[in-house]
Coordinates of C-alpha atoms and ligand atoms in Angstrom, one line a residue:
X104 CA -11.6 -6.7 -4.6
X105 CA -14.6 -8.8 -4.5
X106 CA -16.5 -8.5 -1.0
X107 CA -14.9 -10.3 1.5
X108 CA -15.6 -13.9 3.0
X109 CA -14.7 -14.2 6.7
X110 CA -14.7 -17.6 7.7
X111 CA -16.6 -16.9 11.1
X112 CA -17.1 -20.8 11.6
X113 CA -13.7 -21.6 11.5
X114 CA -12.7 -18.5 13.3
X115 CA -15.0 -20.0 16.2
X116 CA -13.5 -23.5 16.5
X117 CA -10.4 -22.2 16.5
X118 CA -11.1 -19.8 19.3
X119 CA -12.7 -22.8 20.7
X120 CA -9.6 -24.9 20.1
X121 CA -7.7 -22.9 21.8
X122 CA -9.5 -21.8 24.9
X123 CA -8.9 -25.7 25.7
X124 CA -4.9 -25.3 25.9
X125 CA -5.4 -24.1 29.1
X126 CA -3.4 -24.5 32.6
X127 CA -7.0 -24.3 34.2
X128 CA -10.0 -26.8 34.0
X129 CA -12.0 -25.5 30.8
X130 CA -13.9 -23.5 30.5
X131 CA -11.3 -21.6 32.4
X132 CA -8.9 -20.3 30.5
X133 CA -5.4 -19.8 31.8
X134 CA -2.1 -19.2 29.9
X135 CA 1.0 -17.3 32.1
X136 CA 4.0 -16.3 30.1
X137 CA 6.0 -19.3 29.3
X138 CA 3.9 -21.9 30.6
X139 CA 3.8 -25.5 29.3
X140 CA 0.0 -24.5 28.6
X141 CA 1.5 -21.4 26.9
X142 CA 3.9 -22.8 24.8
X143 CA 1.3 -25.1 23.7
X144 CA -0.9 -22.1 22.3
X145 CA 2.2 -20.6 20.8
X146 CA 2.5 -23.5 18.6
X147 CA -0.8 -23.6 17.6
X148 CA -1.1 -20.4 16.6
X149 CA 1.9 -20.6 14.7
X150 CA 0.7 -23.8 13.0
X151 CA -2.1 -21.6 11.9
X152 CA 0.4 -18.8 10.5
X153 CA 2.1 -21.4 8.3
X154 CA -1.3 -23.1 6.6
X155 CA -2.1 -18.8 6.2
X156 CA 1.1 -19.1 4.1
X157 CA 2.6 -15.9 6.7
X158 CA 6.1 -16.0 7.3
X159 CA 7.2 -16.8 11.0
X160 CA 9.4 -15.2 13.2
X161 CA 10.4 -14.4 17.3
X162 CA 12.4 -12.0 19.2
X163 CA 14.4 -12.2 22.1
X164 CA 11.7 -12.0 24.0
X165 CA 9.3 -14.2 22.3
X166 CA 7.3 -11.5 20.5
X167 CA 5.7 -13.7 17.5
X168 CA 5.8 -11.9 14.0
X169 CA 3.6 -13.3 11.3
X170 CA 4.3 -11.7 7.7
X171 CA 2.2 -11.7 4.4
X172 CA 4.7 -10.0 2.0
X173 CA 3.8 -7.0 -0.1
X174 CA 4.6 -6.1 -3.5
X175 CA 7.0 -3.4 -2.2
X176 CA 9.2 -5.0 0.5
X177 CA 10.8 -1.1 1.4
X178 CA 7.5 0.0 2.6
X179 CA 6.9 0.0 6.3
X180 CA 4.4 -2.9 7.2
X181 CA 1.3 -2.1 8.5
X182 CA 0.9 -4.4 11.8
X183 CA -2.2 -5.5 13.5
X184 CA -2.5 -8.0 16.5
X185 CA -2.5 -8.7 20.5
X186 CA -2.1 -11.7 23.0
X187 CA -3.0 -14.7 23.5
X188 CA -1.1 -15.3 26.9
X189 CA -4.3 -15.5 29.8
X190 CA -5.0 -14.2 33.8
X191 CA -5.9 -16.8 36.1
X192 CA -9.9 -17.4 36.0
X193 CA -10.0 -16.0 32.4
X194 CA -12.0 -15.9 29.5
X195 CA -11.3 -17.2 26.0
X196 CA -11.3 -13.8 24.1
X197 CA -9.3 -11.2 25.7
X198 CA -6.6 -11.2 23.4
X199 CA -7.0 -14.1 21.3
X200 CA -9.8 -11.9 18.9
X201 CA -7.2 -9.8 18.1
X202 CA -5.1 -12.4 16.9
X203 CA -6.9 -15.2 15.3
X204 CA -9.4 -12.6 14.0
X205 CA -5.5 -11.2 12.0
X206 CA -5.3 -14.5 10.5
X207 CA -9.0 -14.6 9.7
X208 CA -9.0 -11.3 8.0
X209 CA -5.6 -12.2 6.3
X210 CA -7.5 -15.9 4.3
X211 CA -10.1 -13.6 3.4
X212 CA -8.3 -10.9 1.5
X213 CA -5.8 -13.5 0.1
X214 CA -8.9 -15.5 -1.1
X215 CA -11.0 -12.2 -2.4
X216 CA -8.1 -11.4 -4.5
X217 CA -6.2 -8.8 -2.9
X218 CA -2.2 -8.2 -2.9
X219 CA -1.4 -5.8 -0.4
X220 CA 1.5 -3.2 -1.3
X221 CA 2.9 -3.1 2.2
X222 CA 3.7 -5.9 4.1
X223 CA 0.9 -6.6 6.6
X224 CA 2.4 -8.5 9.9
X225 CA 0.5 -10.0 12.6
X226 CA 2.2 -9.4 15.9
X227 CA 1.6 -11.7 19.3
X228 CA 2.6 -10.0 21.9
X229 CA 4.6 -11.6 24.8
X230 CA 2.9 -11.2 28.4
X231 CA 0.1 -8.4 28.0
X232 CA -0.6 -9.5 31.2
X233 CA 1.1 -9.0 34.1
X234 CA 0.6 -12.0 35.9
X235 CA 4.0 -13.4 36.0
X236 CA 6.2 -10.7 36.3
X237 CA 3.9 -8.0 37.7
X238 CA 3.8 -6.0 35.0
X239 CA 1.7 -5.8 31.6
X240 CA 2.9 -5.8 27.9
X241 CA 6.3 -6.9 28.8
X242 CA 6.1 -7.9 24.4
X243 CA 5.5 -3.6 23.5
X244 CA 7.2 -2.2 26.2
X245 CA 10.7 -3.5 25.3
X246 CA 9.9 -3.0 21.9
X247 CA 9.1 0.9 21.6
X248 CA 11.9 0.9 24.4
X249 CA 9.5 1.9 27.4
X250 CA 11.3 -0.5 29.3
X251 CA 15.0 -0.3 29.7
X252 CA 16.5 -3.3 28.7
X253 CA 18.2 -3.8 32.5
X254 CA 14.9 -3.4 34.1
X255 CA 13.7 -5.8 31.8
X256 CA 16.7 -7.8 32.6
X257 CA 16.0 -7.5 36.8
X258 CA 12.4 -8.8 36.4
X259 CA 12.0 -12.3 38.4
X260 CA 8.1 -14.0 39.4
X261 CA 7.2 -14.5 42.7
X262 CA 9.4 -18.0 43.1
X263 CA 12.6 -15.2 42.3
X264 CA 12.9 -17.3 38.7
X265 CA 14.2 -14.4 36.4
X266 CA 13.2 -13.4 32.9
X267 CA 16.2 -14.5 31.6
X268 CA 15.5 -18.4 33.0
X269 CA 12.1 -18.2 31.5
X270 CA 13.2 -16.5 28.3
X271 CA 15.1 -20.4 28.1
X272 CA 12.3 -22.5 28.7
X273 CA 10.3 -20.3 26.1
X274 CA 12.9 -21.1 23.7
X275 CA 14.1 -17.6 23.1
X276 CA 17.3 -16.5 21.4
X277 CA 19.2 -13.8 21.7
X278 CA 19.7 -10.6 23.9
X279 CA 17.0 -8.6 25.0
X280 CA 18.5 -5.2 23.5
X281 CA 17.8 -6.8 20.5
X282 CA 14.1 -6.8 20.9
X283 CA 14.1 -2.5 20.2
X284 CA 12.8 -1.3 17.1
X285 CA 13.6 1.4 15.2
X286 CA 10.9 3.8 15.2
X287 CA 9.4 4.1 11.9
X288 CA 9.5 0.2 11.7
X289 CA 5.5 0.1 11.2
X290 CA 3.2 2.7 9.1
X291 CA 0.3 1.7 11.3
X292 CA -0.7 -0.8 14.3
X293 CA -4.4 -1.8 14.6
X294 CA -5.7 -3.9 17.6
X295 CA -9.0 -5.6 17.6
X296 CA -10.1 -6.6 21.0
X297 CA -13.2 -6.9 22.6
X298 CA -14.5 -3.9 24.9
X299 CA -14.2 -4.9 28.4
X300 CA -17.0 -2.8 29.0
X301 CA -20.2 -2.5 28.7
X302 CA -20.9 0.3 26.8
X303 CA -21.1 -1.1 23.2
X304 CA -23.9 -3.7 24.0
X305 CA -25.6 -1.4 26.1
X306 CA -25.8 1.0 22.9
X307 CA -26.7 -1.5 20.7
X308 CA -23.0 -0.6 18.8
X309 CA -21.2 -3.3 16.5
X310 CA -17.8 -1.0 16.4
X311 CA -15.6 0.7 18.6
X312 CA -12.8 3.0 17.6
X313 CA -10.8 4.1 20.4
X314 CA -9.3 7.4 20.2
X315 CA -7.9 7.5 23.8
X316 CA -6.4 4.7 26.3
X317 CA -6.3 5.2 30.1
X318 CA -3.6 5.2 31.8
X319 CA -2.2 2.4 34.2
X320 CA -0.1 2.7 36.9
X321 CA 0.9 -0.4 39.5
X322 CA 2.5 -0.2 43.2
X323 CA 4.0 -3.5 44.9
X324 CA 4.0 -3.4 48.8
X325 CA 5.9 -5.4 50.6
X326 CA 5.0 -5.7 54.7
X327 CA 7.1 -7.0 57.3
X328 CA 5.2 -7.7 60.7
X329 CA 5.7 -9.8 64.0
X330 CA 4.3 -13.2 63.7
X331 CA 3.1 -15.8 66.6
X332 CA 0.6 -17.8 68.5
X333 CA -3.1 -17.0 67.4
X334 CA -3.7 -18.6 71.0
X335 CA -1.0 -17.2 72.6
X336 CA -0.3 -13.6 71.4
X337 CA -2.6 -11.2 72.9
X338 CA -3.9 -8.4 70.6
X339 CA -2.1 -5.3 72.3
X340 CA 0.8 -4.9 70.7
X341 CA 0.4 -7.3 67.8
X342 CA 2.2 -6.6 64.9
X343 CA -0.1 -8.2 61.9
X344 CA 1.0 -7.5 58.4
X345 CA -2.4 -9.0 56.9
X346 CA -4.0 -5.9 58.6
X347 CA -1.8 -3.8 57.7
X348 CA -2.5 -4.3 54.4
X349 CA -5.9 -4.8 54.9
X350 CA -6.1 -0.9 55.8
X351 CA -4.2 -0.3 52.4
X352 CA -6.3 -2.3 50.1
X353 CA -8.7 0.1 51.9
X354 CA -6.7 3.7 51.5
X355 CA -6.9 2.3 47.6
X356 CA -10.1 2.7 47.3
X357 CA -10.5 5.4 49.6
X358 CA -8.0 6.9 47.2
X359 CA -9.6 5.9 43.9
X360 CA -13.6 6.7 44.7
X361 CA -12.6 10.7 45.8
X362 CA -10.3 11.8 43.1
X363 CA -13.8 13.5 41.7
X364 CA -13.2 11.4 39.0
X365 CA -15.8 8.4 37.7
X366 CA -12.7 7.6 35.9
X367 CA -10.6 6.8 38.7
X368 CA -10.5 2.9 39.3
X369 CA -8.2 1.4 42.0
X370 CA -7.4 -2.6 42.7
X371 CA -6.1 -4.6 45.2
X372 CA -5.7 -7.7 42.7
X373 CA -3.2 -9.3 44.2
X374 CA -2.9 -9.8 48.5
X375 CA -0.7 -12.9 49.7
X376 CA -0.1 -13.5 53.2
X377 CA 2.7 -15.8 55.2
X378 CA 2.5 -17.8 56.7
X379 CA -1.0 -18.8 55.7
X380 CA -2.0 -20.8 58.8
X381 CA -5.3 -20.5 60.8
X382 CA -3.7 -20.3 63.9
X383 CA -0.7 -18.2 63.2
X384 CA -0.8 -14.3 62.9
X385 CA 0.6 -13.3 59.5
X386 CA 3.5 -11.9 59.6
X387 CA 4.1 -11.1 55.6
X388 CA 1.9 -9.5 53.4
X389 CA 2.7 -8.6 49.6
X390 CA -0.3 -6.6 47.9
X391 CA 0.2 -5.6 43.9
X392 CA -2.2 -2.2 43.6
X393 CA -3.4 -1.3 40.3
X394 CA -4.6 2.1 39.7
X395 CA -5.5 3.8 36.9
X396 CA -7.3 6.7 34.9
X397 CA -7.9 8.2 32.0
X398 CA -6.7 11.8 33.0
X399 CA -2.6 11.3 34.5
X400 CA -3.2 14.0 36.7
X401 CA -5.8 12.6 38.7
X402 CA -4.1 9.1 38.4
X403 CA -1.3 10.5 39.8
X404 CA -3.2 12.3 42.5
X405 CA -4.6 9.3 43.8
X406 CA -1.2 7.1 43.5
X407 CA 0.7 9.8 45.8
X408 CA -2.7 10.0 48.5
X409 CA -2.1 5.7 48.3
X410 CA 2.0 6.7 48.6
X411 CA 1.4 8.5 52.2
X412 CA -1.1 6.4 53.8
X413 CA 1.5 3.5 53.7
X414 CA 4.0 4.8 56.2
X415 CA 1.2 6.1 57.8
X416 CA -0.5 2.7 58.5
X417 CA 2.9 0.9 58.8
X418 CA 4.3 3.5 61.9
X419 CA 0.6 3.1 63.7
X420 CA 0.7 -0.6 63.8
X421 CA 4.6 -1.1 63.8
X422 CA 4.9 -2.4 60.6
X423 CA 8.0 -2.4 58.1
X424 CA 6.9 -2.3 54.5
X425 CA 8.9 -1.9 51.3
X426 CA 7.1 0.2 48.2
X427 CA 7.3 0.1 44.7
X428 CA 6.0 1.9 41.2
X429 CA 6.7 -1.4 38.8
X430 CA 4.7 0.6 36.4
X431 CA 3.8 4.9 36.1
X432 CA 2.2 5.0 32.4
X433 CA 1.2 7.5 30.6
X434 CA -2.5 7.3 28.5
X435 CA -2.1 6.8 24.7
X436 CA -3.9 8.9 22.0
X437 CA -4.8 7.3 19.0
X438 CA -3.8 8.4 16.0
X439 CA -7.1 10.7 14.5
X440 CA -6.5 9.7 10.7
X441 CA -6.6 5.9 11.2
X442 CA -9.5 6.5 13.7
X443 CA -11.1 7.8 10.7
X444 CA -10.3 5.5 8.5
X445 CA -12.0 2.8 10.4
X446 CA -14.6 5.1 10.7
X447 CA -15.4 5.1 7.1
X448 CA -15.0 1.6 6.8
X449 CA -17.9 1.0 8.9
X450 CA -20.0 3.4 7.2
X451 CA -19.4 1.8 4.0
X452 CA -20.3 -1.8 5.9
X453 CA -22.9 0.2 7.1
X454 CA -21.7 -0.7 10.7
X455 CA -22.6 1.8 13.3
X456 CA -19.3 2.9 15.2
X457 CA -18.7 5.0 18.4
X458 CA -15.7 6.4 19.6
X459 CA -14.2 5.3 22.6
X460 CA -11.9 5.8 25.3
X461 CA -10.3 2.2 26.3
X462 CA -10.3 1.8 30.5
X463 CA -8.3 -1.5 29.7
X464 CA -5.3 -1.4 28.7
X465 CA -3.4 -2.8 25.7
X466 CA -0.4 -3.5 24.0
X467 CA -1.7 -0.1 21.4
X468 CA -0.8 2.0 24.4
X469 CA 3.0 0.9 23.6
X470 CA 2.8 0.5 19.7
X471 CA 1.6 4.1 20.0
X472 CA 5.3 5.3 20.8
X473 CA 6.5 3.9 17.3
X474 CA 3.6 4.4 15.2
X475 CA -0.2 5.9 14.6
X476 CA -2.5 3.2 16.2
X477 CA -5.9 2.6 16.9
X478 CA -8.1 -0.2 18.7
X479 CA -11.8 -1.9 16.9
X480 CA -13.8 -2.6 19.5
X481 CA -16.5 -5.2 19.6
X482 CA -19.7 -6.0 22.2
X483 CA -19.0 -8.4 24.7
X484 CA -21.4 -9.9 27.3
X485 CA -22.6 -7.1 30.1
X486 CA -19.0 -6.0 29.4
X487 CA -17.7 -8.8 31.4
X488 CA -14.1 -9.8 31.1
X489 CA -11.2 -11.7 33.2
X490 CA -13.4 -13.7 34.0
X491 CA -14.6 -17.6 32.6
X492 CA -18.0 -16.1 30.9
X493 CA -16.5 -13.7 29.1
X494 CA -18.3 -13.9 25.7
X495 CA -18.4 -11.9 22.4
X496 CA -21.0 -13.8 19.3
X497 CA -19.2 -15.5 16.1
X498 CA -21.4 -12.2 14.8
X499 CA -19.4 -9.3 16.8
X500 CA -16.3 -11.2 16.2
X501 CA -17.2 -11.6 12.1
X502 CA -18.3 -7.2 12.3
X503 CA -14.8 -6.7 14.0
X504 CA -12.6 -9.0 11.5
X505 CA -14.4 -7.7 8.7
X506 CA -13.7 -3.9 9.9
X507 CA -10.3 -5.0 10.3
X508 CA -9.6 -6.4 6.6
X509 CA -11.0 -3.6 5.5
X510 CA -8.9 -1.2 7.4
X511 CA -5.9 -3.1 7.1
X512 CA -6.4 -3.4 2.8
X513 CA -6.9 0.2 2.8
X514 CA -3.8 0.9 5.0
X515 CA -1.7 -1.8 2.6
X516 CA -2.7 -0.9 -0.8
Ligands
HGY459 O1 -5.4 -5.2 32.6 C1 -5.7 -4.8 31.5 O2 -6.2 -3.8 31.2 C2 -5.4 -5.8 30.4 O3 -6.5 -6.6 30.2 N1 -4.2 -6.5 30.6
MN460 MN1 -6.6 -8.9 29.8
MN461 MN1 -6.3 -8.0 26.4

């Protein structure tokens, strides 16, 4: 195979292109499941399947599969890819790397010569993030059959619209049990994202190869309190659900910083109040907690200590509340052979690599309950990410797609 050409100038415009098909003003990127903004950067990424001569396909679910045929059509594929759906406020490379940067690496082995023997399919995930249903990976989770179809099923956004009504505007067909694969459907998956951390630049490291992937866990609380008159209701006796939760989000991080742990992150990320008016004492109060770490024990440690401080605060201020675990996961371990393998594809790019343990997680933590996976990591700005100046250079990205076509050839041949 002659060495390979990544395109890293048209990898940038498109990356470009797309972080303007956005429900936010640019350079803020925004792209919730099934949004108009969404459904626009479906297509284009599609489009760009097609001119890669891949062939095209969704689930029920609106999982994207993108397929450049092997030679032997009984082998397993080998999969790579991620999301391109975006958080409110976010930047334009969480995800998207890990799927343009598929395409990219694909046009550069078609054009150095090389016929893969597997299949090699680029998956886009459906909702990595959890911002319209309030969970993540909604795409993986119903695929390696973490989810059960009829929680799946349940699943409504904040308005009560349910999957099934935006499974229609998204256009997808079918029934959701359909979306299930068997388990030795792929013979490897391989994500490329960029860190979210900081450790990479801070090393001076072009690669990451992650070997472990914490473990996520989120809790929905619902409070029910005694609105009224900011003029006219004294304080004794008040019944205020925003403080309530106030005194939560602050038993989550009491929680999270004395597990022992530097591992240990816990988030308040999402805290609505009603009714929302200056002069009216909130009675309603909805937080989403995330929580997370890289060891479940301590995770779970911390999630219980969050778990009895609720009643707690709710019986001292005279506050209903209603709790839930939307999401308990366990961490993923990569798979050590394919982390070696992209190990020795960067020593033969002569790419210095580290091994890594991702805090963020990914749709690899699914894929890793149907077949080995591993992550490539690249740099990105102070580690910053969810955020508008999120930023990896047209040089990390070009290190990561190249390790990437590399790995992937040496996985399809
Ligand atoms: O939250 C995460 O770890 C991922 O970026 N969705
Ligand atoms: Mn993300
Ligand atoms: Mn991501």
């Amino acid at each position: 195979m002659q060495p390979l050409a990544i395109n890293e100038q048209r990898l940038q415009r498109q990356i470009d292109e797309l972080a303007l098909i956005t429900e936010a003003e640019p350079p803020v990127v925004m792209r919730v499941i099934f949004s108009e903004a969404d459904m626009r950067g479906r297509a284009f990424v599609k489009n760009l399947c097609r001119e890669a001569g891949l062939v095209l396909r969704e689930d029920a679910v609106g999982n994207i599969f993108a397929r450049w045929e092997g030679s032997d059509k009984n082998l397993p594929p080998v999969a790579s890819g991620s999301h391109i759906d975006a958080i409110p406020n976010a930047g334009k490379y969480d995800g998207v790397v890990g799927v343009l940067g598929v395409i990219e690496a694909i046009r550069a082995l078609q054009q150095a010569g090389f016929q893969p023997k597997r299949s090699i399919e680029l998956i886009i995930f459906t909702s990595e993030e959890p911002t319209r249903f309030g969970i993540g990976c909604l795409g993986s989770r119903l695929f390696s059959g973490v989810l059960p179809v009829a929680k799946a099923a349940a699943l409504k956004d904040r308005d009560g619209k349910t999957l099934d009504e935006w499974r229609k505007i998204g256009g997808c067909k079918g029934d959701l049990s359909s979306v299930l694969l068997p388990k030795d459907c792929y013979a490897a998956f391989v994500e490329l994202h960029i860190e979210q951390g900081p450790i990479l630049e801070a090393e001076n490291i072009d690669i990451g190869v992650v070997e472990k992937i914490a473990a996520p866990s989120t809790l929905r609380v619902g409070l029910t309190g005694v609105g009224g008159h900011a003029g006219a209701t004294l304080m004794p006796g008040r019944r205020d659900a925003l403080l309530a939760g106030a005194e939560i989000a602050l038993a989550v991080e009491r929680a999270a910083t004395t597990t022992g742990s530097p591992d240990t992150v816990g988030t308040t990320g999402v805290f609505r109040i009603e009714p929302g008016a200056v002069n009216s004492v909130p009675c309603r109060a909805w937080l989403e907690i995330d929580l997370r770490d890289t060891l479940v024990k301590t995770r779970d440690g911390a999630l219980e200590k969050i778990e009895r401080a609720v009643p707690e605060i709710c019986k001292r201020r005279g506050v209903e509340f209603q709790m839930e675990r939307v999401n308990v996961d366990a961490p993923a371990i990569c798979d050590a052979a394919l982390v070696q393998t992209v190990v020795e594809v960067c020593g033969e790019l002569k790419l210095p690599v580290k091994k890594m343990i991702s805090r963020a997680y990914h749709d690899t933590l699914f894929m890793a309950q149907v077949c080995p996976t591993t992550m490539i990591f690249i740099p990105c700005f102070k580690g910053y990410s969810h955020r508008p100046d999120e930023y990896s250079s047209p040089e990390q990205i070009k290190n990561g797609v190249t390790v990437l076509a590399h790995t992937l050839a040496k996985l399809a041949e």
